[in-house]
Tab-separated table of C-alpha atoms in Angstrom:
chain	number	residue	atom	x	y	z
A	10	UNK	CA	0.054	0.004	0.033
A	11	UNK	CA	1.197	3.439	-0.528
A	12	UNK	CA	1.400	4.169	3.177
A	13	UNK	CA	0.447	6.872	5.456
A	14	UNK	CA	4.097	8.079	5.291
A	15	UNK	CA	3.863	9.659	1.761
A	16	UNK	CA	6.298	12.475	1.042
A	17	UNK	CA	4.163	15.371	-0.268
A	18	UNK	CA	4.260	19.219	-0.358
A	19	UNK	CA	1.719	19.233	2.722
A	20	UNK	CA	3.057	16.537	4.905
A	21	UNK	CA	6.895	17.024	3.894
A	22	UNK	CA	9.438	14.565	4.294
A	23	UNK	CA	9.622	11.875	6.869
A	24	UNK	CA	10.943	13.175	10.209
A	25	UNK	CA	9.002	16.569	9.813
A	26	UNK	CA	6.128	17.507	12.038
A	27	UNK	CA	2.769	15.794	10.793
A	28	UNK	CA	-0.130	17.717	10.242
A	29	UNK	CA	-3.670	16.538	8.875
A	30	UNK	CA	-4.064	16.525	5.133
A	31	UNK	CA	-7.297	18.149	3.973
A	32	UNK	CA	-6.544	19.054	0.597
A	33	UNK	CA	-7.539	17.195	-2.460
A	34	UNK	CA	-4.779	16.816	-5.023
A	35	UNK	CA	-7.009	15.344	-7.939
A	36	UNK	CA	-10.564	14.597	-8.964
A	37	UNK	CA	-9.702	11.665	-10.826
A	38	UNK	CA	-7.381	10.429	-13.810
A	39	UNK	CA	-7.345	10.347	-17.724
A	40	UNK	CA	-5.347	8.444	-20.110
A	41	UNK	CA	-2.365	10.573	-21.504
A	42	UNK	CA	-1.390	10.955	-25.053
A	43	UNK	CA	1.783	8.572	-24.209
A	44	UNK	CA	-0.037	5.955	-22.396
A	45	UNK	CA	0.841	7.257	-19.017
A	46	UNK	CA	-1.800	8.610	-16.487
A	47	UNK	CA	-2.646	12.380	-16.329
A	48	UNK	CA	-4.090	13.645	-13.011
A	49	UNK	CA	-7.388	15.618	-13.356
A	50	UNK	CA	-7.283	18.748	-11.167
A	51	UNK	CA	-9.461	19.001	-8.131
A	52	UNK	CA	-12.795	21.196	-8.567
A	53	UNK	CA	-12.306	21.331	-12.296
A	54	UNK	CA	-15.090	20.721	-14.949
A	55	UNK	CA	-13.164	18.193	-16.538
A	56	UNK	CA	-15.307	15.097	-17.771
A	57	UNK	CA	-14.577	11.558	-19.270
A	58	UNK	CA	-16.038	9.728	-21.994
A	59	UNK	CA	-18.426	7.365	-20.514
A	60	UNK	CA	-17.056	3.820	-19.814
A	61	UNK	CA	-13.586	4.958	-20.588
A	62	UNK	CA	-10.833	6.849	-19.028
A	63	UNK	CA	-10.394	9.275	-21.864
A	64	UNK	CA	-10.876	12.859	-21.685
A	65	UNK	CA	-14.119	14.015	-23.244
A	66	UNK	CA	-13.663	15.522	-26.722
A	67	UNK	CA	-14.833	18.949	-25.786
A	68	UNK	CA	-12.439	19.206	-22.938
A	69	UNK	CA	-8.819	20.310	-22.570
A	70	UNK	CA	-6.057	19.159	-20.284
A	71	UNK	CA	-2.351	18.953	-21.119
A	72	UNK	CA	-0.854	15.823	-22.051
A	73	UNK	CA	-4.361	14.018	-22.133
A	74	UNK	CA	-4.884	11.576	-25.155
A	75	UNK	CA	-7.252	12.396	-27.785
A	76	UNK	CA	-10.694	10.609	-27.736
A	77	UNK	CA	-10.801	9.536	-31.479
A	78	UNK	CA	-13.500	7.197	-32.327
A	79	UNK	CA	-10.902	4.449	-32.461
A	80	UNK	CA	-9.508	5.284	-28.866
A	81	UNK	CA	-13.171	5.188	-27.480
A	82	UNK	CA	-14.058	2.051	-29.362
A	83	UNK	CA	-10.804	0.187	-28.085
A	84	UNK	CA	-11.279	1.464	-24.431
A	85	UNK	CA	-14.855	0.364	-24.447
A	86	UNK	CA	-14.059	-2.927	-25.817
A	87	UNK	CA	-11.428	-3.496	-22.707
A	88	UNK	CA	-14.087	-2.724	-20.443
A	89	UNK	CA	-16.811	-4.913	-22.295
A	90	UNK	CA	-14.417	-7.749	-22.253
A	91	UNK	CA	-13.718	-7.667	-18.529
A	92	UNK	CA	-15.460	-9.380	-15.798
A	93	UNK	CA	-16.816	-6.572	-13.819
A	94	UNK	CA	-18.215	-7.625	-10.528
A	95	UNK	CA	-21.348	-5.992	-8.742
A	96	UNK	CA	-23.590	-5.951	-11.872
A	97	UNK	CA	-27.101	-4.777	-10.824
A	98	UNK	CA	-25.996	-3.901	-7.355
A	99	UNK	CA	-25.742	-0.508	-5.784
A	100	UNK	CA	-22.086	-0.675	-6.230
A	101	UNK	CA	-21.824	-1.485	-10.054
A	102	UNK	CA	-20.784	2.115	-11.028
A	103	UNK	CA	-18.096	2.158	-8.423
A	104	UNK	CA	-16.882	-1.098	-9.801
A	105	UNK	CA	-16.636	0.016	-13.291
A	106	UNK	CA	-14.987	3.082	-12.455
A	107	UNK	CA	-12.434	1.630	-10.014
A	108	UNK	CA	-11.279	-1.060	-12.849
A	109	UNK	CA	-11.344	1.921	-15.466
A	110	UNK	CA	-9.065	3.966	-13.176
A	111	UNK	CA	-6.744	1.025	-12.606
A	112	UNK	CA	-6.265	0.713	-16.216
A	113	UNK	CA	-5.790	4.377	-16.676
A	114	UNK	CA	-2.825	4.224	-13.906
A	115	UNK	CA	-1.277	1.152	-15.722
A	116	UNK	CA	1.737	2.514	-18.176
A	117	UNK	CA	2.081	0.586	-21.176
A	118	UNK	CA	5.333	-0.980	-20.031
A	119	UNK	CA	3.449	-2.545	-17.067
A	120	UNK	CA	4.253	-0.089	-14.452
A	121	UNK	CA	1.265	0.011	-12.146
A	122	UNK	CA	1.482	3.622	-10.427
A	123	UNK	CA	-0.141	4.236	-6.881
A	124	UNK	CA	-1.773	7.139	-8.211
A	125	UNK	CA	-1.285	9.959	-11.054
A	126	UNK	CA	-0.108	12.724	-8.912
A	127	UNK	CA	3.393	13.622	-8.143
A	128	UNK	CA	4.975	11.721	-5.127
A	129	UNK	CA	2.669	8.880	-5.822
A	130	UNK	CA	3.317	8.355	-9.464
A	131	UNK	CA	5.716	5.354	-8.653
A	132	UNK	CA	5.364	1.680	-8.546
A	133	UNK	CA	5.056	0.058	-4.975
A	134	UNK	CA	5.165	-3.663	-5.015
A	135	UNK	CA	2.215	-4.154	-2.695
A	136	UNK	CA	-0.010	-1.809	-4.373
A	137	UNK	CA	0.926	-3.723	-7.656
A	138	UNK	CA	0.350	-6.930	-6.409
A	139	UNK	CA	-3.299	-6.067	-5.194
A	140	UNK	CA	-3.917	-4.477	-8.790
A	141	UNK	CA	-2.651	-7.628	-10.421
A	142	UNK	CA	-4.909	-9.730	-8.342
A	143	UNK	CA	-7.927	-7.530	-9.029
A	144	UNK	CA	-7.120	-7.477	-12.635
A	145	UNK	CA	-6.663	-11.148	-12.866
A	146	UNK	CA	-9.961	-11.838	-11.024
A	147	UNK	CA	-11.870	-9.401	-13.554
A	148	UNK	CA	-10.531	-11.266	-16.346
A	149	UNK	CA	-7.832	-8.794	-17.581
A	150	UNK	CA	-5.191	-11.577	-17.354
A	151	UNK	CA	-2.779	-9.969	-19.827
A	152	UNK	CA	-2.714	-6.802	-17.882
A	153	UNK	CA	-2.294	-8.604	-14.608
A	154	UNK	CA	0.613	-10.402	-16.062
A	155	UNK	CA	2.366	-6.974	-17.346
A	156	UNK	CA	1.911	-5.808	-13.851
A	157	UNK	CA	3.748	-8.733	-12.462
A	158	UNK	CA	6.365	-8.853	-15.004
A	159	UNK	CA	7.403	-5.241	-14.290
A	160	UNK	CA	7.570	-5.818	-10.637
A	161	UNK	CA	9.582	-9.058	-11.214
A	162	UNK	CA	12.259	-7.134	-13.509
A	163	UNK	CA	12.726	-4.621	-10.505
A	164	UNK	CA	13.928	-7.306	-8.091
A	165	UNK	CA	16.863	-6.524	-6.345
A	166	UNK	CA	20.199	-8.728	-6.608
A	167	UNK	CA	19.276	-10.305	-2.975
A	168	UNK	CA	15.618	-11.122	-4.030
A	169	UNK	CA	14.094	-8.176	-2.274
A	170	UNK	CA	12.406	-5.215	-3.548
A	171	UNK	CA	12.619	-1.572	-2.661
A	172	UNK	CA	9.761	0.504	-1.270
A	173	UNK	CA	8.882	1.846	-4.866
A	174	UNK	CA	10.326	2.293	-8.153
A	175	UNK	CA	10.283	4.755	-11.139
A	176	UNK	CA	7.902	3.926	-13.793
A	177	UNK	CA	10.435	4.176	-16.520
A	178	UNK	CA	11.451	0.693	-16.445
A	179	UNK	CA	14.889	1.663	-15.243
A	180	UNK	CA	14.994	-0.043	-11.875
A	181	UNK	CA	15.874	3.333	-10.353
A	182	UNK	CA	14.161	4.560	-7.376
A	183	UNK	CA	12.952	8.123	-6.261
A	184	UNK	CA	14.384	8.200	-2.776
A	185	UNK	CA	15.978	6.413	-0.123
A	186	UNK	CA	13.381	4.618	1.702
A	187	UNK	CA	15.088	1.316	1.176
A	188	UNK	CA	13.985	-2.309	1.255
A	189	UNK	CA	10.639	-3.236	2.503
A	190	UNK	CA	10.312	-6.838	3.037
A	191	UNK	CA	6.688	-7.397	2.840
A	192	UNK	CA	7.010	-6.847	-1.064
A	193	UNK	CA	8.337	-10.323	-0.986
A	194	UNK	CA	5.082	-11.875	0.158
A	195	UNK	CA	2.782	-9.541	-1.687
A	196	UNK	CA	4.602	-10.554	-5.255
A	197	UNK	CA	4.410	-14.172	-4.320
A	198	UNK	CA	0.943	-13.898	-3.608
A	199	UNK	CA	0.123	-12.141	-6.869
A	200	UNK	CA	1.767	-14.781	-8.795
A	201	UNK	CA	0.175	-17.564	-7.017
A	202	UNK	CA	-3.270	-15.819	-7.644
A	203	UNK	CA	-2.440	-15.565	-11.330
A	204	UNK	CA	-1.968	-19.391	-11.306
A	205	UNK	CA	-4.917	-20.207	-9.158
A	206	UNK	CA	-7.308	-18.104	-11.591
A	207	UNK	CA	-5.816	-19.563	-14.814
A	208	UNK	CA	-8.568	-20.773	-17.186
A	209	UNK	CA	-7.288	-24.132	-17.473
A	210	UNK	CA	-9.120	-27.390	-17.059
A	211	UNK	CA	-9.593	-28.495	-13.248
A	212	UNK	CA	-7.712	-31.510	-13.882
A	213	UNK	CA	-4.676	-29.488	-14.922
A	214	UNK	CA	-4.868	-27.454	-11.938
A	215	UNK	CA	-5.105	-30.387	-9.636
A	216	UNK	CA	-2.219	-31.970	-11.407
A	217	UNK	CA	-0.073	-28.869	-10.742
A	218	UNK	CA	0.006	-27.356	-14.445
A	219	UNK	CA	1.337	-23.892	-14.436
A	220	UNK	CA	0.344	-21.674	-17.168
A	221	UNK	CA	3.518	-20.245	-19.181
A	222	UNK	CA	2.516	-16.536	-17.909
A	223	UNK	CA	3.397	-17.444	-14.427
A	224	UNK	CA	6.513	-19.396	-15.608
A	225	UNK	CA	7.607	-16.229	-17.049
A	226	UNK	CA	8.562	-14.772	-13.926
A	227	UNK	CA	9.709	-17.894	-11.916
A	228	UNK	CA	13.212	-16.625	-11.594
A	229	UNK	CA	12.059	-13.692	-9.623
A	230	UNK	CA	9.922	-15.943	-7.679
A	231	UNK	CA	12.781	-18.248	-6.878
A	232	UNK	CA	14.769	-15.280	-5.786
A	233	UNK	CA	11.990	-14.059	-3.583
A	234	UNK	CA	11.916	-17.475	-1.809
A	235	UNK	CA	15.698	-17.250	-0.955
A	236	UNK	CA	15.163	-13.745	0.357
A	237	UNK	CA	12.269	-14.754	2.390
A	238	UNK	CA	14.361	-17.646	3.910
A	239	UNK	CA	17.216	-15.129	4.340
A	240	UNK	CA	14.655	-12.462	6.083
A	241	UNK	CA	12.870	-14.802	8.615
A	242	UNK	CA	14.753	-16.184	11.629
A	243	UNK	CA	12.939	-19.841	11.747
A	244	UNK	CA	14.271	-20.259	15.343
A	245	UNK	CA	12.201	-17.089	16.538
A	246	UNK	CA	9.680	-17.501	13.915
A	247	UNK	CA	9.698	-13.742	12.988
A	248	UNK	CA	11.374	-11.791	10.282
A	249	UNK	CA	13.939	-8.932	11.042
A	250	UNK	CA	12.330	-5.386	11.436
A	251	UNK	CA	11.585	-3.788	8.223
A	252	UNK	CA	9.148	-0.881	7.203
A	253	UNK	CA	5.752	-2.228	6.217
A	254	UNK	CA	2.741	-0.387	4.540
A	255	UNK	CA	3.111	2.472	7.149
A	256	UNK	CA	6.501	3.012	5.424
A	257	UNK	CA	8.181	4.127	8.647
A	258	UNK	CA	11.544	3.255	9.806
A	259	UNK	CA	11.162	0.783	12.820
A	260	UNK	CA	13.166	-1.274	15.213
A	261	UNK	CA	10.227	-3.430	15.833
A	262	UNK	CA	8.946	-6.503	13.855
A	263	UNK	CA	5.534	-5.422	12.833
A	264	UNK	CA	2.594	-7.597	12.025
A	265	UNK	CA	2.402	-5.562	8.625
A	266	UNK	CA	5.654	-7.285	7.604
A	267	UNK	CA	5.429	-10.687	9.393
A	268	UNK	CA	1.748	-11.447	7.989
A	269	UNK	CA	2.541	-10.844	4.388
A	270	UNK	CA	5.642	-12.759	4.530
A	271	UNK	CA	3.597	-15.795	5.884
A	272	UNK	CA	1.310	-15.180	3.028
A	273	UNK	CA	4.203	-15.305	0.530
A	274	UNK	CA	5.626	-18.243	2.315
A	275	UNK	CA	2.309	-20.201	1.716
A	276	UNK	CA	1.629	-19.067	-1.772
A	277	UNK	CA	5.158	-19.555	-2.733
A	278	UNK	CA	5.120	-23.213	-1.447
A	279	UNK	CA	2.499	-23.998	-3.966
A	280	UNK	CA	3.240	-21.978	-7.038
A	281	UNK	CA	6.937	-22.606	-6.884
A	282	UNK	CA	6.383	-26.546	-6.679
A	283	UNK	CA	4.102	-26.264	-9.768
A	284	UNK	CA	6.702	-24.275	-11.448
A	285	UNK	CA	9.113	-27.166	-10.861
A	286	UNK	CA	11.270	-25.099	-8.539
A	287	UNK	CA	11.412	-27.777	-5.769
A	288	UNK	CA	14.193	-26.429	-3.804
A	289	UNK	CA	12.548	-23.028	-3.529
A	290	UNK	CA	9.091	-24.365	-2.766
A	291	UNK	CA	10.641	-26.330	0.176
A	292	UNK	CA	12.249	-23.061	1.443
A	293	UNK	CA	8.824	-21.372	1.442
A	294	UNK	CA	7.294	-24.306	3.182
A	295	UNK	CA	9.803	-24.412	5.911
A	296	UNK	CA	9.437	-20.601	6.466
A	297	UNK	CA	5.820	-20.984	6.609
A	298	UNK	CA	5.955	-23.875	9.174
A	299	UNK	CA	7.964	-21.575	11.439
A	300	UNK	CA	6.530	-18.234	10.871
A	301	UNK	CA	2.771	-19.149	11.453
A	302	UNK	CA	3.691	-20.277	14.902
A	303	UNK	CA	5.947	-17.512	15.474
A	304	UNK	CA	3.320	-14.916	14.706
A	305	UNK	CA	0.827	-16.723	16.961
A	306	UNK	CA	3.360	-16.986	19.743
A	307	UNK	CA	4.443	-13.271	19.615
A	308	UNK	CA	1.397	-11.551	18.627
A	309	UNK	CA	-1.994	-13.403	19.680
A	310	UNK	CA	-1.634	-12.970	23.298
A	311	UNK	CA	-2.148	-9.185	22.672
A	312	UNK	CA	-4.969	-9.204	20.003
A	313	UNK	CA	-2.502	-9.325	16.917
A	314	UNK	CA	-1.298	-5.764	17.578
A	315	UNK	CA	1.005	-3.613	15.326
A	316	UNK	CA	3.902	-4.563	17.173
A	317	UNK	CA	4.296	-6.714	20.181
A	318	UNK	CA	2.843	-4.868	23.049
A	319	UNK	CA	1.654	-2.110	20.713
A	320	UNK	CA	-1.637	-1.024	19.723
A	321	UNK	CA	-4.206	-2.577	17.240
A	322	UNK	CA	-3.596	-2.024	13.504
A	323	UNK	CA	-5.366	-2.920	10.169
A	324	UNK	CA	-2.873	-5.418	9.378
A	325	UNK	CA	-4.661	-8.137	11.671
A	326	UNK	CA	-6.665	-8.518	8.278
A	327	UNK	CA	-3.546	-10.050	6.805
A	328	UNK	CA	-4.163	-13.137	8.978
A	329	UNK	CA	-7.743	-13.621	7.288
A	330	UNK	CA	-9.233	-14.332	3.888
A	331	UNK	CA	-8.325	-13.927	1.203
A	332	UNK	CA	-4.781	-14.063	2.689
A	333	UNK	CA	-5.110	-16.842	5.204
A	334	UNK	CA	-8.012	-19.282	6.212
A	335	UNK	CA	-10.327	-17.873	8.707
A	336	UNK	CA	-9.507	-18.801	12.334
A	337	UNK	CA	-11.478	-17.796	15.374
A	338	UNK	CA	-8.839	-15.618	17.392
A	339	UNK	CA	-7.507	-13.616	14.504
A	340	UNK	CA	-11.284	-12.779	13.423
A	341	UNK	CA	-12.073	-11.884	16.973
A	342	UNK	CA	-9.305	-9.528	17.172
A	343	UNK	CA	-10.198	-8.343	13.575
A	344	UNK	CA	-13.660	-6.961	14.743
A	345	UNK	CA	-12.086	-5.552	17.912
A	346	UNK	CA	-9.703	-3.783	15.734
A	347	UNK	CA	-12.275	-2.513	13.263
A	348	UNK	CA	-14.291	-1.019	16.260
A	349	UNK	CA	-11.213	0.563	17.803
A	350	UNK	CA	-9.725	2.173	14.589
A	351	UNK	CA	-13.292	3.760	13.669
A	352	UNK	CA	-13.624	7.534	13.561
A	353	UNK	CA	-16.324	9.955	13.783
A	354	UNK	CA	-16.575	10.302	10.138
A	355	UNK	CA	-17.161	6.752	9.646
A	356	UNK	CA	-13.791	5.794	8.154
A	357	UNK	CA	-10.840	4.331	9.934
A	358	UNK	CA	-7.191	5.352	10.860
A	359	UNK	CA	-4.453	2.626	10.152
A	360	UNK	CA	-3.937	1.774	13.569
A	361	UNK	CA	-4.158	3.144	17.171
A	362	UNK	CA	-0.634	4.376	16.964
A	363	UNK	CA	-1.293	6.465	14.330
A	364	UNK	CA	-1.641	10.027	15.617
A	365	UNK	CA	-4.300	11.540	13.487
A	366	UNK	CA	-7.865	10.640	14.805
A	367	UNK	CA	-9.699	12.643	12.479
A	368	UNK	CA	-8.728	11.694	8.941
A	369	UNK	CA	-9.927	8.382	7.595
A	370	UNK	CA	-7.557	6.280	5.176
A	371	UNK	CA	-9.578	4.419	2.578
A	372	UNK	CA	-6.933	1.731	1.828
A	373	UNK	CA	-7.317	0.396	5.432
A	374	UNK	CA	-11.048	0.711	5.084
A	375	UNK	CA	-11.335	-1.147	1.601
A	376	UNK	CA	-8.990	-3.808	3.349
A	377	UNK	CA	-11.551	-4.222	6.196
A	378	UNK	CA	-14.191	-4.433	3.437
A	379	UNK	CA	-12.347	-7.073	1.501
A	380	UNK	CA	-11.884	-9.335	4.608
A	381	UNK	CA	-15.488	-9.048	5.561
A	382	UNK	CA	-16.754	-9.939	1.846
A	383	UNK	CA	-14.194	-12.963	1.989
A	384	UNK	CA	-15.564	-13.905	5.377
A	385	UNK	CA	-19.144	-14.038	4.350
A	386	UNK	CA	-20.214	-10.964	6.717
A	387	UNK	CA	-22.018	-9.476	3.929
A	388	UNK	CA	-24.125	-6.872	5.980
A	389	UNK	CA	-20.792	-5.396	7.036
A	390	UNK	CA	-19.042	-5.397	3.546
A	391	UNK	CA	-22.223	-3.912	2.391
A	392	UNK	CA	-22.042	-1.035	4.837
A	393	UNK	CA	-18.285	-0.342	4.177
A	394	UNK	CA	-18.877	-0.404	0.658
A	395	UNK	CA	-21.598	2.275	0.914
A	396	UNK	CA	-19.196	4.276	3.044
A	397	UNK	CA	-16.675	4.204	0.439
A	398	UNK	CA	-19.261	4.676	-2.501
A	399	UNK	CA	-20.613	8.033	-0.648
A	400	UNK	CA	-17.047	9.372	-0.442
A	401	UNK	CA	-15.860	9.239	-3.947
A	402	UNK	CA	-14.908	12.129	-6.057
A	403	UNK	CA	-16.562	14.272	-8.600
A	404	UNK	CA	-15.508	11.778	-11.315
A	405	UNK	CA	-16.391	8.951	-9.208
A	406	UNK	CA	-12.521	8.199	-8.110
A	407	UNK	CA	-11.833	6.551	-4.705
A	408	UNK	CA	-9.619	8.876	-2.939
A	409	UNK	CA	-6.664	8.093	-0.489
A	410	UNK	CA	-8.182	10.025	2.566
A	411	UNK	CA	-11.377	11.320	3.764
A	412	UNK	CA	-11.467	14.301	5.985
A	413	UNK	CA	-13.229	14.726	9.188
A	414	UNK	CA	-16.245	16.482	7.821
A	415	UNK	CA	-16.340	13.794	4.750
A	416	UNK	CA	-14.523	15.610	2.000
A	417	UNK	CA	-12.265	13.492	-0.324
A	418	UNK	CA	-8.673	14.361	0.448
A	419	UNK	CA	-5.151	13.639	-1.024
A	420	UNK	CA	-4.868	11.902	-4.260
A	421	UNK	CA	-7.655	10.255	-6.350
A	422	UNK	CA	-8.031	7.655	-7.473
A	423	UNK	CA	-5.743	5.577	-5.185
A	424	UNK	CA	-5.077	2.179	-7.035
A	425	UNK	CA	-4.885	0.056	-4.067
A	426	UNK	CA	-8.157	1.225	-2.759
A	427	UNK	CA	-9.844	0.435	-5.941
A	428	UNK	CA	-8.283	-3.079	-6.282
A	429	UNK	CA	-9.560	-4.026	-2.607
A	430	UNK	CA	-12.973	-2.711	-3.484
A	431	UNK	CA	-12.879	-4.894	-6.823
A	432	UNK	CA	-11.527	-7.800	-4.844
A	433	UNK	CA	-14.327	-7.462	-2.256
A	434	UNK	CA	-17.065	-7.215	-4.800
A	435	UNK	CA	-15.964	-10.279	-6.419
A	436	UNK	CA	-16.381	-12.275	-3.194
A	437	UNK	CA	-19.657	-10.471	-2.634
A	438	UNK	CA	-20.710	-11.905	-6.017
A	439	UNK	CA	-19.895	-15.495	-4.749
A	440	UNK	CA	-16.879	-15.835	-6.890
A	441	UNK	CA	-13.968	-17.748	-5.822
A	442	UNK	CA	-11.252	-15.364	-4.164
A	443	UNK	CA	-8.676	-18.252	-3.404
A	444	UNK	CA	-6.942	-18.522	-0.193
A	445	UNK	CA	-3.513	-20.020	0.045
A	446	UNK	CA	-3.313	-23.436	1.762
A	447	UNK	CA	-1.641	-23.710	5.331
């Protein structure tokens, strides 16, 4: 996730005084003339061609692609070929817009950026993984594979990933945030989901057939397995400390790192096995066998907090579907965490240790929504979706934040929120959102 520690003109750089964000950076996004996304200024009159990410023909916006009849037909055909969830539901338009926005944020070279605004126009492996899964579930497997291939190509020599990358394919990073270990887990999960959603005969899946598209990124997955093995102390059952989706330096092991690595270990053990990388698969299985009990031993007593002895955190959702099989103790803690993180505007903050108790974060609320849908708690999922739907921008984009008085704020659309909403809506439709086996 493009986490709460973004560097932007209002919040400043890490280490400076924090103050709540109340400004909306963009109303939405349109496709650029070069295929890259172009942010739509807030409070503008800009419109898009219906059912596309193209700027309306009568509009003008620097850098925007021209809405020629051919371009409009191409964009509408892309959407028509997609398996968009929530048809006939109150959230149908939100689902279509979220999918269109994700397509608009996807560069032709496969770089899936978090948002179109400066300081967010980078590829975060975690955000990209969620988008790849949402695209795969929506039948846009070719796009999902492009996203996965781009992230795979960015892999560092030691098998890890940096916090974020430039979208130009250079492999360069925009700052010194450094390695964030959870990228290992999210990337292995995305590859596993591409395999599990492959349109191949059931007999082939049960026999362990791996589609060529997943095999294409197998070297990166093998490297990720090696990095995972090196990052986790199997005697302690926990990884070394690393920034997680909060993107803050820490000396503590957080659930936001440990749980995605457990997800990656379980997913990697299966997908690497079917890819024929037996040694890497065994590495993942060994890590999972120690990391799962380690998380229980170190985090369960306090209700799965952000860090041992710390406050509640949205990362508890990473211990539940679609990331892990449902279990009573994490589920009970998840409910208590949702209640503890609720704000007066109806949204949530990332965790109890996050200082702003006024501004809601949609990535975390959409994460709770996704888990509720995958758990079969449809009434709760529906109420959270209603809140998200009610707080979109003028162009229907899902923003990163919502102010205390209910206004969309920061960037819009945020790809991660849109991806999580799409995954939730697929689950509510009763479609399989697979969970890696333990």
